[in-house]
mmCIF file of C-alpha atoms in Angstrom:
data_model
loop_
_atom_site.group_PDB
_atom_site.id
_atom_site.type_symbol
_atom_site.label_atom_id
_atom_site.label_comp_id
_atom_site.label_asym_id
_atom_site.label_seq_id
_atom_site.Cartn_x
_atom_site.Cartn_y
_atom_site.Cartn_z
ATOM 1 C CA MET A 6 0.000 0.000 0.000
ATOM 2 C CA LYS A 7 2.819 2.366 0.891
ATOM 3 C CA LYS A 8 4.520 1.675 -2.402
ATOM 4 C CA SER A 9 1.401 2.451 -4.392
ATOM 5 C CA LEU A 10 0.975 5.791 -2.601
ATOM 6 C CA LEU A 11 4.544 6.761 -3.346
ATOM 7 C CA SER A 12 4.176 5.789 -6.963
ATOM 8 C CA SER A 13 1.041 7.914 -7.329
ATOM 9 C CA ALA A 14 2.765 10.901 -5.681
ATOM 10 C CA ASN A 15 5.705 10.666 -8.056
ATOM 11 C CA PRO A 16 4.379 10.272 -11.561
ATOM 12 C CA GLU A 17 6.561 8.754 -14.213
ATOM 13 C CA LYS A 18 9.200 11.170 -15.473
ATOM 14 C CA LYS A 19 8.930 12.415 -19.048
ATOM 15 C CA SER A 20 11.389 11.068 -21.553
ATOM 16 C CA TYR A 21 14.276 13.208 -22.791
ATOM 17 C CA PHE A 22 12.690 13.644 -26.208
ATOM 18 C CA ARG A 23 9.336 14.654 -24.675
ATOM 19 C CA ARG A 24 11.053 17.316 -22.573
ATOM 20 C CA CYS A 25 12.846 18.640 -25.662
ATOM 21 C CA PHE A 26 9.579 18.721 -27.575
ATOM 22 C CA ASP A 27 7.795 20.621 -24.801
ATOM 23 C CA ALA A 28 10.670 23.102 -24.566
ATOM 24 C CA SER A 29 10.651 23.679 -28.313
ATOM 25 C CA ILE A 30 6.908 24.413 -28.219
ATOM 26 C CA ILE A 31 7.421 26.968 -25.455
ATOM 27 C CA VAL A 32 10.285 28.620 -27.346
ATOM 28 C CA PHE A 33 8.226 28.753 -30.549
ATOM 29 C CA LEU A 34 5.192 30.314 -28.866
ATOM 30 C CA THR A 35 7.352 32.841 -27.003
ATOM 31 C CA THR A 36 9.193 33.827 -30.185
ATOM 32 C CA PHE A 37 5.932 34.131 -32.110
ATOM 33 C CA ALA A 38 4.429 36.371 -29.415
ATOM 34 C CA CYS A 39 7.531 38.592 -29.321
ATOM 35 C CA CYS A 40 7.646 38.931 -33.115
ATOM 36 C CA PHE A 41 3.938 39.722 -33.286
ATOM 37 C CA ALA A 42 4.249 42.390 -30.578
ATOM 38 C CA HIS A 43 7.299 43.886 -32.289
ATOM 39 C CA TYR A 44 5.681 44.170 -35.695
ATOM 40 C CA TRP A 45 2.424 45.438 -34.251
ATOM 41 C CA CYS A 46 4.198 48.224 -32.358
ATOM 42 C CA TRP A 47 6.384 48.933 -35.418
ATOM 43 C CA TRP A 48 3.619 49.294 -37.986
ATOM 44 C CA ARG A 49 0.523 50.445 -36.115
ATOM 45 C CA ASN A 50 1.511 54.114 -36.365
ATOM 46 C CA ALA A 51 3.360 53.840 -39.666
ATOM 47 C CA ILE A 52 2.966 56.533 -42.295
ATOM 48 C CA PRO A 53 1.287 54.995 -45.359
ATOM 49 C CA TYR A 54 4.147 54.812 -47.829
ATOM 50 C CA HIS A 55 3.334 55.643 -51.446
ATOM 51 C CA MET A 56 6.314 55.402 -53.767
ATOM 52 C CA SER A 57 4.843 57.865 -56.213
ATOM 53 C CA THR A 58 5.326 61.528 -57.043
ATOM 54 C CA ARG A 59 1.781 61.968 -58.365
ATOM 55 C CA HIS A 60 -0.297 64.321 -56.278
ATOM 56 C CA GLU A 61 -2.382 67.436 -56.820
ATOM 57 C CA THR A 62 -0.269 70.406 -57.883
ATOM 58 C CA TYR A 63 -0.597 74.192 -57.802
ATOM 59 C CA THR A 64 1.402 77.257 -58.837
ATOM 60 C CA LEU A 65 2.531 80.410 -57.056
ATOM 61 C CA SER A 66 -0.221 82.364 -58.781
ATOM 62 C CA THR A 67 -2.919 79.838 -57.836
ATOM 63 C CA PRO A 68 -1.875 78.324 -54.469
ATOM 64 C CA PRO A 69 -4.065 75.921 -52.465
ATOM 65 C CA LYS A 70 -6.682 77.282 -50.078
ATOM 66 C CA LEU A 71 -6.111 74.465 -47.611
ATOM 67 C CA PRO A 72 -2.901 73.129 -46.051
ATOM 68 C CA VAL A 73 -1.222 71.079 -48.784
ATOM 69 C CA LEU A 74 2.371 69.846 -48.641
ATOM 70 C CA ASN A 75 4.891 70.171 -51.474
ATOM 71 C CA SER A 76 2.494 70.983 -54.301
ATOM 72 C CA ILE A 77 3.855 74.153 -55.987
ATOM 73 C CA THR A 78 5.374 73.359 -59.382
ATOM 74 C CA ASP A 79 7.189 76.684 -59.884
ATOM 75 C CA ASN A 80 8.812 77.203 -56.489
ATOM 76 C CA PRO A 81 12.125 79.023 -57.203
ATOM 77 C CA ASP A 82 13.643 77.792 -53.933
ATOM 78 C CA PHE A 83 13.362 74.037 -54.356
ATOM 79 C CA ASN A 84 11.765 71.327 -56.466
ATOM 80 C CA GLU A 85 8.622 70.551 -54.450
ATOM 81 C CA ILE A 86 7.436 67.618 -56.552
ATOM 82 C CA THR A 87 10.702 65.659 -56.523
ATOM 83 C CA PHE A 88 11.631 67.014 -53.137
ATOM 84 C CA ILE A 89 14.520 64.671 -52.265
ATOM 85 C CA GLU A 90 18.037 64.810 -53.664
ATOM 86 C CA VAL A 91 21.183 62.786 -52.996
ATOM 87 C CA LYS A 92 24.698 63.950 -53.741
ATOM 88 C CA ASP A 93 28.261 62.925 -53.017
ATOM 89 C CA ILE A 94 29.645 65.393 -50.475
ATOM 90 C CA ASN A 95 32.835 65.626 -52.543
ATOM 91 C CA SER A 96 30.882 66.585 -55.643
ATOM 92 C CA LYS A 97 29.282 69.950 -56.341
ATOM 93 C CA GLU A 98 26.701 68.374 -58.626
ATOM 94 C CA SER A 99 23.367 67.140 -57.325
ATOM 95 C CA ASP A 100 20.755 65.019 -58.995
ATOM 96 C CA TYR A 101 17.070 64.716 -58.140
ATOM 97 C CA LEU A 102 16.723 61.492 -60.120
ATOM 98 C CA GLY A 103 19.508 59.215 -58.959
ATOM 99 C CA VAL A 104 23.102 58.677 -57.998
ATOM 100 C CA SER A 105 25.665 55.969 -58.643
ATOM 101 C CA LEU A 106 27.089 54.746 -55.333
ATOM 102 C CA GLU A 107 30.780 54.038 -54.858
ATOM 103 C CA PRO A 108 32.432 52.281 -51.889
ATOM 104 C CA GLY A 109 34.160 54.508 -49.367
ATOM 105 C CA HIS A 110 32.129 57.596 -50.259
ATOM 106 C CA GLU A 111 29.856 59.744 -48.104
ATOM 107 C CA TYR A 112 26.586 61.147 -49.394
ATOM 108 C CA GLU A 113 24.188 63.824 -48.217
ATOM 109 C CA VAL A 114 20.405 63.577 -48.559
ATOM 110 C CA THR A 115 18.286 66.746 -48.661
ATOM 111 C CA ILE A 116 14.492 66.711 -48.211
ATOM 112 C CA TYR A 117 12.330 69.804 -48.623
ATOM 113 C CA CYS A 118 8.985 70.311 -46.870
ATOM 114 C CA CYS A 119 6.624 73.238 -47.320
ATOM 115 C CA ASN A 120 2.994 73.944 -46.463
ATOM 116 C CA ASP A 121 1.834 75.772 -49.582
ATOM 117 C CA MET A 122 -1.331 77.331 -48.218
ATOM 118 C CA VAL A 123 -1.469 81.136 -48.490
ATOM 119 C CA VAL A 124 -2.616 82.890 -45.308
ATOM 120 C CA ASP A 125 -2.839 86.515 -46.494
ATOM 121 C CA ASP A 126 -6.593 86.864 -46.068
ATOM 122 C CA ILE A 127 -7.229 84.444 -43.209
ATOM 123 C CA GLY A 128 -5.905 83.880 -39.734
ATOM 124 C CA GLU A 129 -2.488 82.245 -39.597
ATOM 125 C CA ASP A 130 -3.764 79.605 -37.192
ATOM 126 C CA GLN A 131 -6.123 78.345 -39.887
ATOM 127 C CA GLY A 132 -3.259 77.820 -42.312
ATOM 128 C CA ILE A 133 -1.207 75.532 -40.083
ATOM 129 C CA ALA A 134 -0.707 71.914 -41.138
ATOM 130 C CA THR A 135 -0.834 69.814 -37.977
ATOM 131 C CA ASN A 136 0.717 66.476 -37.085
ATOM 132 C CA VAL A 137 3.265 66.813 -39.889
ATOM 133 C CA ARG A 138 5.600 63.811 -39.866
ATOM 134 C CA ILE A 139 8.413 62.647 -42.094
ATOM 135 C CA ALA A 140 9.738 59.116 -42.612
ATOM 136 C CA VAL A 141 12.714 57.989 -44.688
ATOM 137 C CA ASP A 142 13.355 54.601 -46.281
ATOM 138 C CA LEU A 143 17.131 54.116 -46.346
ATOM 139 C CA PRO A 144 18.285 50.716 -47.656
ATOM 140 C CA LYS A 145 20.929 48.889 -45.650
ATOM 141 C CA LYS A 146 22.698 47.265 -48.579
ATOM 142 C CA TYR A 147 22.814 47.413 -52.329
ATOM 143 C CA THR A 148 23.758 44.763 -54.858
ATOM 144 C CA SER A 149 22.427 43.311 -58.069
ATOM 145 C CA GLN A 150 19.984 41.298 -55.924
ATOM 146 C CA THR A 151 18.454 44.409 -54.363
ATOM 147 C CA PRO A 152 16.273 45.425 -57.328
ATOM 148 C CA SER A 153 14.628 42.005 -57.326
ATOM 149 C CA ARG A 154 12.110 43.150 -54.739
ATOM 150 C CA SER A 155 8.616 43.996 -55.859
ATOM 151 C CA VAL A 156 6.928 47.308 -55.025
ATOM 152 C CA GLY A 157 3.296 47.824 -55.960
ATOM 153 C CA GLY A 158 3.345 44.786 -58.210
ATOM 154 C CA TYR A 159 6.369 45.986 -60.188
ATOM 155 C CA PHE A 160 9.929 44.722 -59.996
ATOM 156 C CA LEU A 161 12.384 47.569 -59.567
ATOM 157 C CA LEU A 162 15.417 47.953 -61.811
ATOM 158 C CA TYR A 163 17.117 49.993 -59.110
ATOM 159 C CA ASP A 164 16.801 50.676 -55.404
ATOM 160 C CA TYR A 165 15.839 54.003 -53.928
ATOM 161 C CA ILE A 166 16.099 56.320 -50.968
ATOM 162 C CA GLY A 167 12.548 57.470 -50.351
ATOM 163 C CA ALA A 168 10.894 60.099 -48.178
ATOM 164 C CA THR A 169 7.253 60.391 -47.155
ATOM 165 C CA ILE A 170 5.749 63.472 -45.510
ATOM 166 C CA ALA A 171 2.254 63.303 -44.050
ATOM 167 C CA TYR A 172 -0.133 65.351 -41.969
ATOM 168 C CA ASN A 173 -3.594 64.781 -40.576
ATOM 169 C CA ASP A 174 -5.626 67.538 -38.933
ATOM 170 C CA GLY A 175 -8.840 65.541 -39.113
ATOM 171 C CA VAL A 176 -10.731 68.501 -40.602
ATOM 172 C CA ASN A 177 -9.597 69.629 -44.027
ATOM 173 C CA ASP A 178 -10.170 67.461 -47.069
ATOM 174 C CA ALA A 179 -6.691 67.926 -48.532
ATOM 175 C CA PRO A 180 -3.865 65.622 -49.644
ATOM 176 C CA GLN A 181 -2.350 64.127 -46.518
ATOM 177 C CA VAL A 182 0.610 62.181 -47.887
ATOM 178 C CA VAL A 183 3.299 63.147 -50.381
ATOM 179 C CA SER A 184 6.315 61.059 -51.268
ATOM 180 C CA ALA A 185 9.356 61.172 -53.485
ATOM 181 C CA TYR A 186 12.422 59.051 -54.031
ATOM 182 C CA SER A 187 15.868 59.217 -55.525
ATOM 183 C CA GLU A 188 17.283 56.222 -57.359
ATOM 184 C CA VAL A 189 20.519 54.632 -56.175
ATOM 185 C CA PHE A 190 22.422 52.058 -58.168
ATOM 186 C CA SER A 191 25.865 50.480 -58.301
ATOM 187 C CA ASP A 192 27.762 47.642 -59.924
ATOM 188 C CA LYS A 193 29.200 46.634 -56.540
ATOM 189 C CA THR A 194 27.775 45.095 -53.382
ATOM 190 C CA LEU A 195 27.698 47.875 -50.812
ATOM 191 C CA LYS A 196 26.718 48.371 -47.207
ATOM 192 C CA ILE A 197 24.824 51.628 -46.682
ATOM 193 C CA LYS A 198 25.153 53.098 -43.193
ATOM 194 C CA TYR A 199 23.577 56.209 -41.731
ATOM 195 C CA VAL A 200 26.143 58.595 -40.236
ATOM 196 C CA PRO A 201 25.043 58.788 -36.576
ATOM 197 C CA GLY A 202 23.913 62.231 -35.459
ATOM 198 C CA SER A 203 23.950 63.720 -38.955
ATOM 199 C CA ALA A 204 20.170 64.162 -39.296
ATOM 200 C CA LYS A 205 19.073 67.748 -38.659
ATOM 201 C CA ILE A 206 16.443 70.269 -39.694
ATOM 202 C CA LEU A 207 17.146 73.635 -41.323
ATOM 203 C CA SER A 208 14.555 76.368 -40.951
ATOM 204 C CA ALA A 209 14.043 80.091 -40.349
ATOM 205 C CA GLY A 210 12.256 79.132 -37.140
ATOM 206 C CA LYS A 211 13.425 78.103 -33.685
ATOM 207 C CA VAL A 212 14.015 74.512 -34.792
ATOM 208 C CA ASN A 213 16.909 75.548 -37.059
ATOM 209 C CA GLU A 214 19.916 73.205 -36.750
ATOM 210 C CA SER A 215 18.050 70.900 -34.357
ATOM 211 C CA LYS A 216 19.260 67.307 -34.296
ATOM 212 C CA LEU A 217 16.679 64.728 -35.366
ATOM 213 C CA SER A 218 16.003 61.322 -33.868
ATOM 214 C CA ASP A 219 17.050 58.104 -35.599
ATOM 215 C CA HIS A 220 13.338 57.288 -35.612
ATOM 216 C CA LEU A 221 13.386 59.257 -38.846
ATOM 217 C CA PHE A 222 14.161 55.907 -40.494
ATOM 218 C CA ARG A 223 11.220 54.053 -38.971
ATOM 219 C CA PRO A 224 7.813 53.770 -40.635
ATOM 220 C CA GLN A 225 6.264 55.954 -37.926
ATOM 221 C CA GLY A 226 8.653 58.779 -38.805
ATOM 222 C CA ILE A 227 9.166 61.857 -36.619
ATOM 223 C CA PRO A 228 7.310 65.167 -36.232
ATOM 224 C CA ILE A 229 8.765 68.320 -37.764
ATOM 225 C CA GLY A 230 7.740 71.938 -37.395
ATOM 226 C CA TYR A 231 8.766 75.597 -37.291
ATOM 227 C CA ASP A 232 8.853 76.859 -33.701
ATOM 228 C CA ALA A 233 9.226 73.346 -32.283
ATOM 229 C CA LEU A 234 9.338 69.754 -33.474
ATOM 230 C CA ASP A 235 5.659 69.404 -32.676
ATOM 231 C CA GLY A 236 4.189 68.731 -36.123
ATOM 232 C CA GLN A 237 2.949 72.324 -36.555
ATOM 233 C CA LEU A 238 3.947 73.805 -39.932
ATOM 234 C CA PRO A 239 2.480 77.227 -40.906
ATOM 235 C CA GLY A 240 1.611 78.035 -44.499
ATOM 236 C CA GLY A 241 4.050 79.885 -46.734
ATOM 237 C CA ARG A 242 7.522 79.409 -48.210
ATOM 238 C CA GLU A 243 9.057 81.415 -45.369
ATOM 239 C CA TYR A 244 8.045 78.601 -42.991
ATOM 240 C CA ALA A 245 9.452 75.772 -45.105
ATOM 241 C CA CYS A 246 12.051 73.424 -43.662
ATOM 242 C CA ILE A 247 14.782 71.162 -44.994
ATOM 243 C CA VAL A 248 15.735 67.827 -43.443
ATOM 244 C CA THR A 249 19.245 66.593 -44.155
ATOM 245 C CA PHE A 250 21.294 63.556 -43.190
ATOM 246 C CA ARG A 251 24.355 61.690 -44.427
ATOM 247 C CA PHE A 252 25.207 58.083 -45.132
ATOM 248 C CA CYS A 253 28.397 56.315 -46.117
ATOM 249 C CA THR A 254 29.079 53.218 -48.200
ATOM 250 C CA SER A 255 31.511 50.348 -47.761
ATOM 251 C CA PRO A 256 32.118 46.965 -49.450
ATOM 252 C CA ALA A 257 29.902 44.183 -48.113
ATOM 253 C CA ASN A 258 28.519 40.713 -48.762
ATOM 254 C CA TRP A 259 24.872 39.871 -49.374
ATOM 255 C CA SER A 260 23.247 37.414 -46.955
ATOM 256 C CA VAL A 261 19.970 35.598 -46.431
ATOM 257 C CA LEU A 262 19.075 37.982 -43.600
ATOM 258 C CA ASP A 263 19.573 40.916 -45.955
ATOM 259 C CA GLU A 264 17.189 39.332 -48.433
ATOM 260 C CA ILE A 265 14.551 38.823 -45.725
ATOM 261 C CA TYR A 266 14.893 42.440 -44.537
ATOM 262 C CA ASN A 267 14.825 43.742 -48.085
ATOM 263 C CA THR A 268 11.700 41.778 -49.010
ATOM 264 C CA TYR A 269 9.523 41.909 -45.913
ATOM 265 C CA TYR A 270 10.757 44.564 -43.503
ATOM 266 C CA ARG A 271 11.123 47.675 -45.628
ATOM 267 C CA PRO A 272 8.104 49.844 -46.506
#
């Protein structure tokens, strides 16, 4: 009787393979939960990325009557439609369409943002674009395999550095997202690395020369502004801002992890 009680109090131990199986199930479920939480937090506030330059346009003589970003076709200060440019810092030439990357070089990216609404005959507070955010898609590597990824159902023949600027005041029925990109290409496999601390905003306002967070390169982007980095951008060219940052290139190898990032993780 005593033996039977002891045997019931100490159930038969699981085999080694059963313990391994149970542990693998726990690891799988934990990893799945962590990945799901990570992606949910990453994308839930993401700016909708549209790799297109097509949006409603205006001119200086007929500007928009609501807050609209980067829509003036004849702005003498900057190209508002293709509002991103990339250039080698050792070259005086810049190109809005694309740049050939070379290993060991450093490049500067310039992004222009302007609220084109005219506020001459209305209160300035009514011309402010609110919750203005900017997000940048900077590839990590480039090689002949990079253009194999599909965007919008089309296979790219190049890669790109893209920028998306968005606002949402919840009131005005105006374009809320504008985007532009600059092509990058090379005949070499390159690692592309952001130069830490190089992102800043240039403006006539109080935010001039302010350093920008590395969250600039996340889908959620970061807020920009004029008096503060609070997403408030008044109407008029005098309130426009420029976001700049630098990246450098170095020789690299392509890996399976790069392919996964390039295909599924980028916007």
